[in-house]
Amino acid sequence: MKLLLVEDDEAILEGLVFCLKKEGFLVKGLTNAYQALELIKNENFDLLVLDINLPDMNGLKLYRQIKENKDIPRLLKK
């Protein structure tokens, strides 16, 4: 399963990416919404894990923009 994880706290991001990879997931970790929008244009993911409180865009707004072009399940983290 290929995951896209967007979390602005780098320590949390690194920890989550490490743990998820250890469990066998393919994970891309990013720290902001605009990076995610660019990446999602060229890559497919099975699941999005989004922080709601991102510095450059609300995670809900990010998901709505992604959903306009791709139907990917998501988890939102407060």
Short mmCIF file of N, CA and C in Angstrom, two decimals:
data_model
loop_
_atom_site.label_atom_id
_atom_site.label_comp_id
_atom_site.label_asym_id
_atom_site.label_seq_id
_atom_site.Cartn_x
_atom_site.Cartn_y
_atom_site.Cartn_z
N MET A 1 0.84 -1.17 0.00
CA MET A 1 0.00 0.00 0.00
C MET A 1 0.90 1.24 0.00
N LYS A 2 0.57 2.18 -0.87
CA LYS A 2 1.36 3.40 -1.00
C LYS A 2 0.60 4.56 -0.33
N LEU A 3 1.27 5.21 0.62
CA LEU A 3 0.67 6.28 1.40
C LEU A 3 1.35 7.61 1.13
N LEU A 4 0.54 8.68 1.17
CA LEU A 4 1.09 10.03 1.18
C LEU A 4 0.74 10.62 2.54
N LEU A 5 1.76 11.01 3.28
CA LEU A 5 1.62 11.57 4.62
C LEU A 5 2.04 13.03 4.57
N VAL A 6 1.14 13.93 4.97
CA VAL A 6 1.45 15.36 4.98
C VAL A 6 1.30 15.87 6.41
N GLU A 7 2.44 16.24 7.00
CA GLU A 7 2.51 16.68 8.40
C GLU A 7 3.58 17.76 8.49
N ASP A 8 3.23 18.93 9.04
CA ASP A 8 4.19 20.03 9.07
C ASP A 8 5.22 19.92 10.19
N ASP A 9 4.96 19.15 11.21
CA ASP A 9 5.94 18.94 12.29
C ASP A 9 6.92 17.86 11.83
N GLU A 10 8.15 18.27 11.54
CA GLU A 10 9.12 17.34 10.96
C GLU A 10 9.45 16.15 11.85
N ALA A 11 9.48 16.35 13.16
CA ALA A 11 9.77 15.24 14.08
C ALA A 11 8.65 14.20 14.02
N ILE A 12 7.42 14.65 14.02
CA ILE A 12 6.27 13.72 13.92
C ILE A 12 6.29 13.03 12.57
N LEU A 13 6.54 13.80 11.51
CA LEU A 13 6.59 13.24 10.16
C LEU A 13 7.64 12.13 10.07
N GLU A 14 8.84 12.41 10.54
CA GLU A 14 9.92 11.42 10.48
C GLU A 14 9.56 10.16 11.26
N GLY A 15 8.98 10.33 12.44
CA GLY A 15 8.59 9.18 13.26
C GLY A 15 7.53 8.33 12.59
N LEU A 16 6.51 8.98 12.04
CA LEU A 16 5.44 8.24 11.37
C LEU A 16 5.94 7.54 10.12
N VAL A 17 6.74 8.22 9.32
CA VAL A 17 7.29 7.60 8.11
C VAL A 17 8.14 6.39 8.48
N PHE A 18 8.98 6.52 9.49
CA PHE A 18 9.83 5.41 9.93
C PHE A 18 8.98 4.21 10.34
N CYS A 19 7.98 4.46 11.19
CA CYS A 19 7.14 3.36 11.69
C CYS A 19 6.33 2.71 10.57
N LEU A 20 5.77 3.50 9.69
CA LEU A 20 4.96 2.94 8.60
C LEU A 20 5.82 2.15 7.62
N LYS A 21 7.02 2.63 7.32
CA LYS A 21 7.92 1.87 6.44
C LYS A 21 8.33 0.56 7.09
N LYS A 22 8.57 0.60 8.40
CA LYS A 22 8.94 -0.60 9.13
C LYS A 22 7.84 -1.67 9.05
N GLU A 23 6.60 -1.21 8.93
CA GLU A 23 5.45 -2.13 8.82
C GLU A 23 5.18 -2.56 7.38
N GLY A 24 6.00 -2.09 6.45
CA GLY A 24 5.90 -2.55 5.07
C GLY A 24 5.16 -1.62 4.11
N PHE A 25 4.76 -0.45 4.57
CA PHE A 25 4.10 0.50 3.69
C PHE A 25 5.12 1.27 2.86
N LEU A 26 4.73 1.64 1.67
CA LEU A 26 5.51 2.58 0.86
C LEU A 26 4.98 3.96 1.23
N VAL A 27 5.85 4.83 1.73
CA VAL A 27 5.40 6.11 2.28
C VAL A 27 6.20 7.26 1.69
N LYS A 28 5.48 8.30 1.27
CA LYS A 28 6.09 9.58 0.91
C LYS A 28 5.64 10.55 1.99
N GLY A 29 6.57 11.24 2.60
CA GLY A 29 6.25 12.22 3.64
C GLY A 29 6.59 13.62 3.18
N LEU A 30 5.64 14.53 3.33
CA LEU A 30 5.83 15.93 2.95
C LEU A 30 5.41 16.84 4.09
N THR A 31 5.95 18.07 4.07
CA THR A 31 5.66 19.00 5.16
C THR A 31 4.68 20.11 4.79
N ASN A 32 4.24 20.17 3.54
CA ASN A 32 3.25 21.20 3.22
C ASN A 32 2.32 20.77 2.09
N ALA A 33 1.21 21.48 2.02
CA ALA A 33 0.14 21.13 1.09
C ALA A 33 0.53 21.33 -0.37
N TYR A 34 1.26 22.40 -0.65
CA TYR A 34 1.61 22.67 -2.05
C TYR A 34 2.55 21.62 -2.62
N GLN A 35 3.44 21.08 -1.80
CA GLN A 35 4.28 19.96 -2.24
C GLN A 35 3.38 18.76 -2.57
N ALA A 36 2.39 18.53 -1.73
CA ALA A 36 1.47 17.40 -1.94
C ALA A 36 0.70 17.56 -3.25
N LEU A 37 0.21 18.75 -3.52
CA LEU A 37 -0.54 18.99 -4.77
C LEU A 37 0.33 18.73 -5.99
N GLU A 38 1.59 19.11 -5.94
CA GLU A 38 2.49 18.87 -7.06
C GLU A 38 2.77 17.37 -7.22
N LEU A 39 3.05 16.70 -6.12
CA LEU A 39 3.38 15.28 -6.17
C LEU A 39 2.21 14.45 -6.67
N ILE A 40 1.02 14.79 -6.22
CA ILE A 40 -0.17 14.00 -6.55
C ILE A 40 -0.50 14.05 -8.04
N LYS A 41 0.00 15.08 -8.74
CA LYS A 41 -0.21 15.17 -10.19
C LYS A 41 0.48 14.04 -10.92
N ASN A 42 1.63 13.58 -10.38
CA ASN A 42 2.46 12.60 -11.09
C ASN A 42 2.50 11.23 -10.46
N GLU A 43 1.98 11.09 -9.24
CA GLU A 43 2.03 9.80 -8.57
C GLU A 43 0.66 9.42 -8.05
N ASN A 44 0.43 8.12 -7.94
CA ASN A 44 -0.81 7.60 -7.40
C ASN A 44 -0.57 7.05 -6.00
N PHE A 45 -1.55 7.23 -5.13
CA PHE A 45 -1.47 6.76 -3.76
C PHE A 45 -2.75 6.02 -3.41
N ASP A 46 -2.63 5.05 -2.49
CA ASP A 46 -3.78 4.29 -2.03
C ASP A 46 -4.50 4.97 -0.87
N LEU A 47 -3.75 5.82 -0.14
CA LEU A 47 -4.33 6.48 1.03
C LEU A 47 -3.58 7.78 1.31
N LEU A 48 -4.32 8.81 1.70
CA LEU A 48 -3.74 10.08 2.13
C LEU A 48 -3.90 10.19 3.64
N VAL A 49 -2.86 10.60 4.33
CA VAL A 49 -2.92 10.91 5.76
C VAL A 49 -2.53 12.37 5.87
N LEU A 50 -3.50 13.22 6.22
CA LEU A 50 -3.29 14.67 6.18
C LEU A 50 -3.48 15.29 7.55
N ASP A 51 -2.57 16.17 7.90
CA ASP A 51 -2.73 17.01 9.08
C ASP A 51 -3.73 18.10 8.72
N ILE A 52 -4.67 18.37 9.58
CA ILE A 52 -5.66 19.42 9.30
C ILE A 52 -5.02 20.79 9.38
N ASN A 53 -4.13 21.00 10.34
CA ASN A 53 -3.54 22.31 10.58
C ASN A 53 -2.18 22.49 9.91
N LEU A 54 -2.18 22.50 8.60
CA LEU A 54 -0.95 22.75 7.86
C LEU A 54 -0.73 24.25 7.74
N PRO A 55 0.52 24.70 7.65
CA PRO A 55 0.77 26.14 7.63
C PRO A 55 0.33 26.84 6.35
N ASP A 56 0.36 26.14 5.22
CA ASP A 56 0.05 26.79 3.95
C ASP A 56 -1.36 26.56 3.44
N MET A 57 -2.06 25.55 3.99
CA MET A 57 -3.43 25.28 3.58
C MET A 57 -4.05 24.30 4.56
N ASN A 58 -5.30 24.49 4.87
CA ASN A 58 -6.02 23.56 5.73
C ASN A 58 -6.06 22.19 5.05
N GLY A 59 -5.87 21.12 5.84
CA GLY A 59 -5.88 19.77 5.30
C GLY A 59 -7.17 19.39 4.62
N LEU A 60 -8.30 19.94 5.09
CA LEU A 60 -9.59 19.67 4.45
C LEU A 60 -9.65 20.31 3.06
N LYS A 61 -9.14 21.52 2.95
CA LYS A 61 -9.10 22.19 1.66
C LYS A 61 -8.16 21.46 0.70
N LEU A 62 -7.04 21.00 1.23
CA LEU A 62 -6.10 20.21 0.43
C LEU A 62 -6.80 18.98 -0.12
N TYR A 63 -7.52 18.27 0.73
CA TYR A 63 -8.20 17.06 0.26
C TYR A 63 -9.24 17.39 -0.81
N ARG A 64 -9.99 18.47 -0.63
CA ARG A 64 -10.99 18.86 -1.62
C ARG A 64 -10.33 19.13 -2.98
N GLN A 65 -9.18 19.77 -2.97
CA GLN A 65 -8.48 20.05 -4.23
C GLN A 65 -7.98 18.77 -4.88
N ILE A 66 -7.47 17.85 -4.08
CA ILE A 66 -7.00 16.57 -4.62
C ILE A 66 -8.17 15.79 -5.20
N LYS A 67 -9.30 15.80 -4.48
CA LYS A 67 -10.47 15.02 -4.88
C LYS A 67 -11.07 15.49 -6.21
N GLU A 68 -10.78 16.72 -6.60
CA GLU A 68 -11.27 17.21 -7.89
C GLU A 68 -10.73 16.38 -9.05
N ASN A 69 -9.52 15.81 -8.88
CA ASN A 69 -8.88 15.06 -9.96
C ASN A 69 -8.68 13.58 -9.66
N LYS A 70 -8.63 13.23 -8.38
CA LYS A 70 -8.38 11.83 -8.01
C LYS A 70 -9.25 11.44 -6.82
N ASP A 71 -9.68 10.20 -6.83
CA ASP A 71 -10.50 9.69 -5.73
C ASP A 71 -9.62 8.80 -4.85
N ILE A 72 -9.08 9.37 -3.80
CA ILE A 72 -8.18 8.66 -2.90
C ILE A 72 -8.75 8.72 -1.49
N PRO A 73 -8.87 7.59 -0.80
CA PRO A 73 -9.32 7.63 0.59
C PRO A 73 -8.35 8.45 1.45
N ARG A 74 -8.87 9.00 2.55
CA ARG A 74 -8.01 9.84 3.40
C ARG A 74 -8.32 9.64 4.87
N LEU A 75 -7.29 9.96 5.66
CA LEU A 75 -7.41 10.09 7.11
C LEU A 75 -6.97 11.51 7.42
N LEU A 76 -7.73 12.19 8.26
CA LEU A 76 -7.35 13.55 8.65
C LEU A 76 -6.96 13.53 10.12
N LYS A 77 -5.85 14.20 10.43
CA LYS A 77 -5.30 14.23 11.79
C LYS A 77 -5.41 15.64 12.32
N LYS A 78 -6.02 15.76 13.48
CA LYS A 78 -6.15 17.06 14.13
C LYS A 78 -4.92 17.42 14.90
#
